Amino acid sequence: MQKERTLASRVVYDGIGLHSGRPVHMELAPAPPGTGILFARSDMPEEVPVAATAANVTATLRATTISAGALKFFTIEHLMSALHVHGVDNCRVTLDAEEPPVVDGSARTFFRLIAEAGTVEQDTDRHVTVIDRVYRADDGGHFVMAVPYDGLRVSFTSLNDHPLIGVQYYDIEVTPEAYEKEIAPARTIAYEKEIEALRANGLGLGGSLETVIVYNDEGWMNALNFPNELVRHKILDVIGDIRLAGMIRGHIIAVASGHALNTALAKQIAGKRE
Protein backbone atom coordinates (compact mmCIF):
# COMPACT_ATOMS: atom_id res chain seq x y z
CA MET A 1 0.00 0.00 0.00
CA GLN A 2 1.40 3.39 -1.01
CA LYS A 3 1.44 6.26 1.45
CA GLU A 4 0.33 9.82 0.74
CA ARG A 5 3.02 12.41 0.07
CA THR A 6 3.36 16.16 0.54
CA LEU A 7 6.10 18.70 -0.06
CA ALA A 8 9.15 18.59 2.21
CA SER A 9 9.45 22.40 2.16
CA ARG A 10 7.77 25.51 0.76
CA VAL A 11 8.06 26.66 -2.85
CA VAL A 12 7.68 30.32 -3.85
CA TYR A 13 7.63 31.86 -7.31
CA ASP A 14 6.65 35.23 -8.81
CA GLY A 15 5.42 35.71 -12.35
CA ILE A 16 2.44 36.75 -14.47
CA GLY A 17 -0.73 34.92 -15.49
CA LEU A 18 -1.04 33.73 -19.08
CA HIS A 19 -4.59 34.93 -19.64
CA SER A 20 -4.98 37.64 -16.99
CA GLY A 21 -1.57 39.24 -17.58
CA ARG A 22 -1.57 40.06 -13.86
CA PRO A 23 1.49 39.76 -11.60
CA VAL A 24 1.12 36.87 -9.17
CA HIS A 25 3.00 35.55 -6.16
CA MET A 26 2.67 31.78 -5.72
CA GLU A 27 3.46 29.68 -2.69
CA LEU A 28 3.23 25.88 -2.54
CA ALA A 29 3.18 24.59 1.03
CA PRO A 30 3.09 21.18 2.72
CA ALA A 31 -0.37 20.07 3.81
CA PRO A 32 -1.67 17.41 6.23
CA PRO A 33 -2.77 13.95 5.07
CA GLY A 34 -6.17 13.90 3.40
CA THR A 35 -6.01 17.55 2.36
CA GLY A 36 -5.67 17.04 -1.37
CA ILE A 37 -4.58 19.95 -3.57
CA LEU A 38 -6.13 23.20 -2.32
CA PHE A 39 -6.02 26.61 -3.99
CA ALA A 40 -6.25 29.65 -1.69
CA ARG A 41 -5.89 33.43 -1.97
CA SER A 42 -3.42 35.23 0.28
CA ASP A 43 -5.30 38.50 -0.31
CA MET A 44 -8.64 36.89 0.57
CA PRO A 45 -7.77 34.81 3.65
CA GLU A 46 -11.35 34.76 4.88
CA GLU A 47 -12.47 32.68 1.87
CA VAL A 48 -12.50 28.87 1.99
CA PRO A 49 -9.85 27.39 -0.35
CA VAL A 50 -11.00 25.57 -3.48
CA ALA A 51 -10.21 21.86 -3.80
CA ALA A 52 -8.66 20.92 -7.14
CA THR A 53 -11.24 18.26 -7.95
CA ALA A 54 -13.29 17.44 -11.02
CA ALA A 55 -16.48 18.47 -9.22
CA ASN A 56 -15.18 22.04 -8.90
CA VAL A 57 -14.42 22.55 -12.61
CA THR A 58 -16.57 25.42 -13.84
CA ALA A 59 -14.98 26.49 -17.15
CA THR A 60 -12.66 25.05 -19.79
CA LEU A 61 -12.20 27.81 -22.37
CA ARG A 62 -8.48 27.82 -23.27
CA ALA A 63 -7.67 26.66 -19.70
CA THR A 64 -9.08 24.66 -16.80
CA THR A 65 -10.91 26.70 -14.19
CA ILE A 66 -12.01 25.59 -10.72
CA SER A 67 -14.20 27.63 -8.42
CA ALA A 68 -16.25 27.43 -5.24
CA GLY A 69 -17.88 30.20 -3.24
CA ALA A 70 -16.22 33.53 -3.97
CA LEU A 71 -12.97 32.05 -5.30
CA LYS A 72 -11.99 31.12 -8.84
CA PHE A 73 -8.66 29.85 -10.20
CA PHE A 74 -7.86 29.30 -13.86
CA THR A 75 -5.01 27.86 -15.93
CA ILE A 76 -4.19 25.41 -13.14
CA GLU A 77 -3.37 22.50 -15.47
CA HIS A 78 0.40 23.03 -15.82
CA LEU A 79 0.95 23.15 -12.07
CA MET A 80 -1.42 20.22 -11.52
CA SER A 81 0.51 18.23 -14.12
CA ALA A 82 3.82 18.71 -12.29
CA LEU A 83 2.24 17.89 -8.91
CA HIS A 84 0.66 14.73 -10.38
CA VAL A 85 3.91 13.34 -11.75
CA HIS A 86 5.80 14.13 -8.54
CA GLY A 87 3.19 12.12 -6.63
CA VAL A 88 2.07 15.01 -4.42
CA ASP A 89 -1.23 14.10 -2.76
CA ASN A 90 -1.46 17.06 -0.38
CA CYS A 91 -0.46 20.65 -1.07
CA ARG A 92 -1.79 24.13 -0.35
CA VAL A 93 -1.36 26.47 -3.32
CA THR A 94 -1.63 30.10 -2.27
CA LEU A 95 -1.85 32.91 -4.84
CA ASP A 96 -2.55 36.63 -4.65
CA ALA A 97 -4.41 36.51 -7.98
CA GLU A 98 -6.70 34.13 -9.85
CA GLU A 99 -4.06 32.49 -12.04
CA PRO A 100 -0.71 30.77 -11.36
CA PRO A 101 2.39 32.10 -13.15
CA VAL A 102 2.67 31.05 -16.78
CA VAL A 103 6.52 31.07 -16.59
CA ASP A 104 7.57 29.94 -20.11
CA GLY A 105 4.26 28.24 -20.97
CA SER A 106 5.42 24.79 -19.87
CA ALA A 107 5.59 22.83 -16.60
CA ARG A 108 9.39 22.68 -16.51
CA THR A 109 9.89 25.31 -13.80
CA PHE A 110 7.10 23.93 -11.60
CA PHE A 111 8.55 20.43 -11.93
CA ARG A 112 12.04 21.65 -11.03
CA LEU A 113 10.88 23.69 -8.04
CA ILE A 114 8.94 20.74 -6.61
CA ALA A 115 11.97 18.49 -7.15
CA GLU A 116 14.17 20.97 -5.30
CA ALA A 117 11.69 21.20 -2.42
CA GLY A 118 11.41 17.43 -2.24
CA THR A 119 8.49 15.32 -1.07
CA VAL A 120 7.94 13.33 2.12
CA GLU A 121 5.84 10.28 2.89
CA GLN A 122 2.92 10.74 5.27
CA ASP A 123 1.33 8.31 7.71
CA THR A 124 -1.83 7.76 5.67
CA ASP A 125 -2.57 5.21 2.97
CA ARG A 126 -2.91 6.70 -0.49
CA HIS A 127 -6.11 6.17 -2.44
CA VAL A 128 -5.03 5.44 -6.00
CA THR A 129 -7.70 5.97 -8.64
CA VAL A 130 -7.36 2.69 -10.51
CA ILE A 131 -8.98 2.62 -13.94
CA ASP A 132 -10.80 -0.72 -13.89
CA ARG A 133 -13.00 -0.32 -16.97
CA VAL A 134 -13.27 1.89 -20.05
CA TYR A 135 -14.23 5.55 -19.55
CA ARG A 136 -14.76 7.77 -22.56
CA ALA A 137 -15.73 11.36 -23.30
CA ASP A 138 -16.25 12.56 -26.87
CA ASP A 139 -17.90 15.28 -28.90
CA GLY A 140 -18.22 13.41 -32.17
CA GLY A 141 -14.93 14.41 -33.76
CA HIS A 142 -12.61 14.23 -30.74
CA PHE A 143 -12.37 11.94 -27.75
CA VAL A 144 -10.40 10.99 -24.68
CA MET A 145 -10.67 7.67 -22.90
CA ALA A 146 -9.15 5.81 -19.97
CA VAL A 147 -8.51 2.08 -19.97
CA PRO A 148 -6.90 -0.25 -17.40
CA TYR A 149 -3.11 -0.19 -17.23
CA ASP A 150 -0.55 -0.95 -14.55
CA GLY A 151 1.04 2.48 -14.38
CA LEU A 152 0.32 5.85 -15.97
CA ARG A 153 0.55 6.05 -19.75
CA VAL A 154 -0.73 8.65 -22.21
CA SER A 155 -1.17 8.24 -25.97
CA PHE A 156 -2.25 11.41 -27.79
CA THR A 157 -3.03 12.20 -31.42
CA SER A 158 -3.36 15.90 -32.22
CA LEU A 159 -5.11 17.09 -35.38
CA ASN A 160 -4.41 20.51 -36.87
CA ASP A 161 -5.40 21.71 -40.32
CA HIS A 162 -2.42 24.02 -40.60
CA PRO A 163 0.24 22.43 -42.87
CA LEU A 164 2.99 23.49 -40.48
CA ILE A 165 1.58 21.17 -37.80
CA GLY A 166 -0.78 18.57 -39.27
CA VAL A 167 -1.20 15.28 -37.41
CA GLN A 168 1.11 14.59 -34.47
CA TYR A 169 1.23 11.49 -32.26
CA TYR A 170 3.12 10.77 -29.07
CA ASP A 171 2.98 7.97 -26.54
CA ILE A 172 4.69 7.95 -23.16
CA GLU A 173 4.93 5.84 -20.04
CA VAL A 174 4.73 8.63 -17.47
CA THR A 175 7.55 8.48 -14.95
CA PRO A 176 9.22 11.47 -13.29
CA GLU A 177 12.35 10.91 -15.36
CA ALA A 178 10.53 10.62 -18.70
CA TYR A 179 8.19 13.52 -17.91
CA GLU A 180 11.04 15.86 -16.96
CA LYS A 181 12.84 15.18 -20.23
CA GLU A 182 10.03 14.66 -22.75
CA ILE A 183 6.91 16.49 -21.52
CA ALA A 184 7.65 19.18 -18.91
CA PRO A 185 9.52 21.47 -21.41
CA ALA A 186 6.63 21.43 -23.93
CA ARG A 187 5.06 24.89 -24.10
CA THR A 188 1.68 26.40 -24.88
CA ILE A 189 1.17 27.07 -28.60
CA ALA A 190 -0.92 29.74 -30.35
CA TYR A 191 -1.74 30.72 -33.93
CA GLU A 192 -0.85 34.37 -34.56
CA LYS A 193 -4.15 35.12 -36.30
CA GLU A 194 -6.08 34.03 -33.18
CA ILE A 195 -4.21 36.22 -30.72
CA GLU A 196 -6.07 39.47 -31.40
CA ALA A 197 -9.44 37.74 -30.93
CA LEU A 198 -8.27 36.10 -27.71
CA ARG A 199 -7.15 39.41 -26.27
CA ALA A 200 -10.42 41.06 -27.29
CA ASN A 201 -12.12 38.42 -25.12
CA GLY A 202 -9.80 39.08 -22.18
CA LEU A 203 -7.60 36.02 -22.81
CA GLY A 204 -3.89 35.66 -23.49
CA LEU A 205 -3.09 39.06 -21.95
CA GLY A 206 0.11 37.66 -20.44
CA GLY A 207 1.16 35.94 -23.66
CA SER A 208 4.41 36.83 -25.41
CA LEU A 209 7.16 35.06 -27.32
CA GLU A 210 8.71 34.34 -23.91
CA THR A 211 5.59 32.57 -22.63
CA VAL A 212 3.96 31.05 -25.73
CA ILE A 213 5.12 29.40 -28.95
CA VAL A 214 3.52 31.27 -31.83
CA TYR A 215 3.16 30.19 -35.47
CA ASN A 216 1.79 31.94 -38.53
CA ASP A 217 1.42 31.06 -42.19
CA GLU A 218 5.14 31.59 -42.80
CA GLY A 219 6.43 29.40 -39.96
CA TRP A 220 7.32 29.42 -36.27
CA MET A 221 8.00 32.80 -34.70
CA ASN A 222 10.21 31.29 -31.99
CA ALA A 223 12.36 28.19 -31.68
CA LEU A 224 10.79 24.87 -30.73
CA ASN A 225 11.96 22.62 -27.91
CA PHE A 226 10.65 19.60 -29.87
CA PRO A 227 9.52 19.18 -33.50
CA ASN A 228 6.20 17.83 -32.12
CA GLU A 229 5.94 20.21 -29.18
CA LEU A 230 2.21 20.72 -29.64
CA VAL A 231 1.24 17.09 -28.97
CA ARG A 232 3.66 16.88 -26.05
CA HIS A 233 2.03 19.93 -24.50
CA LYS A 234 -1.36 18.31 -25.02
CA ILE A 235 -0.10 15.35 -22.97
CA LEU A 236 1.12 17.77 -20.29
CA ASP A 237 -2.40 19.21 -20.12
CA VAL A 238 -4.08 15.79 -19.96
CA ILE A 239 -1.88 14.75 -17.05
CA GLY A 240 -2.87 17.92 -15.19
CA ASP A 241 -6.57 17.72 -16.00
CA ILE A 242 -6.92 14.04 -15.16
CA ARG A 243 -5.32 14.67 -11.73
CA LEU A 244 -8.63 16.29 -10.83
CA ALA A 245 -9.96 12.72 -10.50
CA GLY A 246 -7.13 11.71 -8.14
CA MET A 247 -3.84 9.88 -8.49
CA ILE A 248 -4.50 7.92 -11.65
CA ARG A 249 -3.36 4.43 -12.58
CA GLY A 250 -4.41 3.76 -16.15
CA HIS A 251 -3.82 4.46 -19.83
CA ILE A 252 -5.22 7.71 -21.23
CA ILE A 253 -5.84 7.64 -24.99
CA ALA A 254 -6.88 10.85 -26.72
CA VAL A 255 -7.56 12.22 -30.17
CA ALA A 256 -7.56 16.03 -30.34
CA SER A 257 -9.09 16.45 -26.89
CA GLY A 258 -8.93 19.71 -24.97
CA HIS A 259 -9.74 20.81 -21.45
CA ALA A 260 -13.50 20.32 -21.89
CA LEU A 261 -13.19 16.64 -22.80
CA ASN A 262 -10.30 16.02 -20.39
CA THR A 263 -12.25 17.35 -17.43
CA ALA A 264 -15.45 15.59 -18.55
CA LEU A 265 -13.48 12.34 -18.40
CA ALA A 266 -12.11 13.30 -14.97
CA LYS A 267 -15.67 13.89 -13.76
CA GLN A 268 -16.73 10.45 -14.99
CA ILE A 269 -13.83 8.78 -13.22
CA ALA A 270 -14.28 10.76 -10.01
CA GLY A 271 -18.02 10.02 -10.02
CA LYS A 272 -17.38 6.28 -10.23
CA ARG A 273 -14.84 6.47 -7.41
CA GLU A 274 -17.27 8.29 -5.16
Coordinates of C-alpha atoms in Angstrom, one line a residue, residues 36-220:
G36 CA -5.7 17.0 -1.4
I37 CA -4.6 19.9 -3.6
L38 CA -6.1 23.2 -2.3
F39 CA -6.0 26.6 -4.0
A40 CA -6.3 29.6 -1.7
R41 CA -5.9 33.4 -2.0
S42 CA -3.4 35.2 0.3
D43 CA -5.3 38.5 -0.3
M44 CA -8.6 36.9 0.6
P45 CA -7.8 34.8 3.7
E46 CA -11.4 34.8 4.9
E47 CA -12.5 32.7 1.9
V48 CA -12.5 28.9 2.0
P49 CA -9.8 27.4 -0.4
V50 CA -11.0 25.6 -3.5
A51 CA -10.2 21.9 -3.8
A52 CA -8.7 20.9 -7.1
T53 CA -11.2 18.3 -7.9
A54 CA -13.3 17.4 -11.0
A55 CA -16.5 18.5 -9.2
N56 CA -15.2 22.0 -8.9
V57 CA -14.4 22.6 -12.6
T58 CA -16.6 25.4 -13.8
A59 CA -15.0 26.5 -17.2
T60 CA -12.7 25.0 -19.8
L61 CA -12.2 27.8 -22.4
R62 CA -8.5 27.8 -23.3
A63 CA -7.7 26.7 -19.7
T64 CA -9.1 24.7 -16.8
T65 CA -10.9 26.7 -14.2
I66 CA -12.0 25.6 -10.7
S67 CA -14.2 27.6 -8.4
A68 CA -16.2 27.4 -5.2
G69 CA -17.9 30.2 -3.2
A70 CA -16.2 33.5 -4.0
L71 CA -13.0 32.0 -5.3
K72 CA -12.0 31.1 -8.8
F73 CA -8.7 29.9 -10.2
F74 CA -7.9 29.3 -13.9
T75 CA -5.0 27.9 -15.9
I76 CA -4.2 25.4 -13.1
E77 CA -3.4 22.5 -15.5
H78 CA 0.4 23.0 -15.8
L79 CA 0.9 23.2 -12.1
M80 CA -1.4 20.2 -11.5
S81 CA 0.5 18.2 -14.1
A82 CA 3.8 18.7 -12.3
L83 CA 2.2 17.9 -8.9
H84 CA 0.7 14.7 -10.4
V85 CA 3.9 13.3 -11.8
H86 CA 5.8 14.1 -8.5
G87 CA 3.2 12.1 -6.6
V88 CA 2.1 15.0 -4.4
D89 CA -1.2 14.1 -2.8
N90 CA -1.5 17.1 -0.4
C91 CA -0.5 20.7 -1.1
R92 CA -1.8 24.1 -0.4
V93 CA -1.4 26.5 -3.3
T94 CA -1.6 30.1 -2.3
L95 CA -1.8 32.9 -4.8
D96 CA -2.5 36.6 -4.6
A97 CA -4.4 36.5 -8.0
E98 CA -6.7 34.1 -9.9
E99 CA -4.1 32.5 -12.0
P100 CA -0.7 30.8 -11.4
P101 CA 2.4 32.1 -13.2
V102 CA 2.7 31.0 -16.8
V103 CA 6.5 31.1 -16.6
D104 CA 7.6 29.9 -20.1
G105 CA 4.3 28.2 -21.0
S106 CA 5.4 24.8 -19.9
A107 CA 5.6 22.8 -16.6
R108 CA 9.4 22.7 -16.5
T109 CA 9.9 25.3 -13.8
F110 CA 7.1 23.9 -11.6
F111 CA 8.6 20.4 -11.9
R112 CA 12.0 21.6 -11.0
L113 CA 10.9 23.7 -8.0
I114 CA 8.9 20.7 -6.6
A115 CA 12.0 18.5 -7.1
E116 CA 14.2 21.0 -5.3
A117 CA 11.7 21.2 -2.4
G118 CA 11.4 17.4 -2.2
T119 CA 8.5 15.3 -1.1
V120 CA 7.9 13.3 2.1
E121 CA 5.8 10.3 2.9
Q122 CA 2.9 10.7 5.3
D123 CA 1.3 8.3 7.7
T124 CA -1.8 7.8 5.7
D125 CA -2.6 5.2 3.0
R126 CA -2.9 6.7 -0.5
H127 CA -6.1 6.2 -2.4
V128 CA -5.0 5.4 -6.0
T129 CA -7.7 6.0 -8.6
V130 CA -7.4 2.7 -10.5
I131 CA -9.0 2.6 -13.9
D132 CA -10.8 -0.7 -13.9
R133 CA -13.0 -0.3 -17.0
V134 CA -13.3 1.9 -20.0
Y135 CA -14.2 5.6 -19.5
R136 CA -14.8 7.8 -22.6
A137 CA -15.7 11.4 -23.3
D138 CA -16.2 12.6 -26.9
D139 CA -17.9 15.3 -28.9
G140 CA -18.2 13.4 -32.2
G141 CA -14.9 14.4 -33.8
H142 CA -12.6 14.2 -30.7
F143 CA -12.4 11.9 -27.8
V144 CA -10.4 11.0 -24.7
M145 CA -10.7 7.7 -22.9
A146 CA -9.1 5.8 -20.0
V147 CA -8.5 2.1 -20.0
P148 CA -6.9 -0.3 -17.4
Y149 CA -3.1 -0.2 -17.2
D150 CA -0.5 -1.0 -14.5
G151 CA 1.0 2.5 -14.4
L152 CA 0.3 5.8 -16.0
R153 CA 0.5 6.0 -19.7
V154 CA -0.7 8.7 -22.2
S155 CA -1.2 8.2 -26.0
F156 CA -2.3 11.4 -27.8
T157 CA -3.0 12.2 -31.4
S158 CA -3.4 15.9 -32.2
L159 CA -5.1 17.1 -35.4
N160 CA -4.4 20.5 -36.9
D161 CA -5.4 21.7 -40.3
H162 CA -2.4 24.0 -40.6
P163 CA 0.2 22.4 -42.9
L164 CA 3.0 23.5 -40.5
I165 CA 1.6 21.2 -37.8
G166 CA -0.8 18.6 -39.3
V167 CA -1.2 15.3 -37.4
Q168 CA 1.1 14.6 -34.5
Y169 CA 1.2 11.5 -32.3
Y170 CA 3.1 10.8 -29.1
D171 CA 3.0 8.0 -26.5
I172 CA 4.7 8.0 -23.2
E173 CA 4.9 5.8 -20.0
V174 CA 4.7 8.6 -17.5
T175 CA 7.6 8.5 -14.9
P176 CA 9.2 11.5 -13.3
E177 CA 12.3 10.9 -15.4
A178 CA 10.5 10.6 -18.7
Y179 CA 8.2 13.5 -17.9
E180 CA 11.0 15.9 -17.0
K181 CA 12.8 15.2 -20.2
E182 CA 10.0 14.7 -22.8
I183 CA 6.9 16.5 -21.5
A184 CA 7.6 19.2 -18.9
P185 CA 9.5 21.5 -21.4
A186 CA 6.6 21.4 -23.9
R187 CA 5.1 24.9 -24.1
T188 CA 1.7 26.4 -24.9
I189 CA 1.2 27.1 -28.6
A190 CA -0.9 29.7 -30.4
Y191 CA -1.7 30.7 -33.9
E192 CA -0.8 34.4 -34.6
K193 CA -4.1 35.1 -36.3
E194 CA -6.1 34.0 -33.2
I195 CA -4.2 36.2 -30.7
E196 CA -6.1 39.5 -31.4
A197 CA -9.4 37.7 -30.9
L198 CA -8.3 36.1 -27.7
R199 CA -7.2 39.4 -26.3
A200 CA -10.4 41.1 -27.3
N201 CA -12.1 38.4 -25.1
G202 CA -9.8 39.1 -22.2
L203 CA -7.6 36.0 -22.8
G204 CA -3.9 35.7 -23.5
L205 CA -3.1 39.1 -22.0
G206 CA 0.1 37.7 -20.4
G207 CA 1.2 35.9 -23.7
S208 CA 4.4 36.8 -25.4
L209 CA 7.2 35.1 -27.3
E210 CA 8.7 34.3 -23.9
T211 CA 5.6 32.6 -22.6
V212 CA 4.0 31.0 -25.7
I213 CA 5.1 29.4 -28.9
V214 CA 3.5 31.3 -31.8
Y215 CA 3.2 30.2 -35.5
N216 CA 1.8 31.9 -38.5
D217 CA 1.4 31.1 -42.2
E218 CA 5.1 31.6 -42.8
G219 CA 6.4 29.4 -40.0
W220 CA 7.3 29.4 -36.3

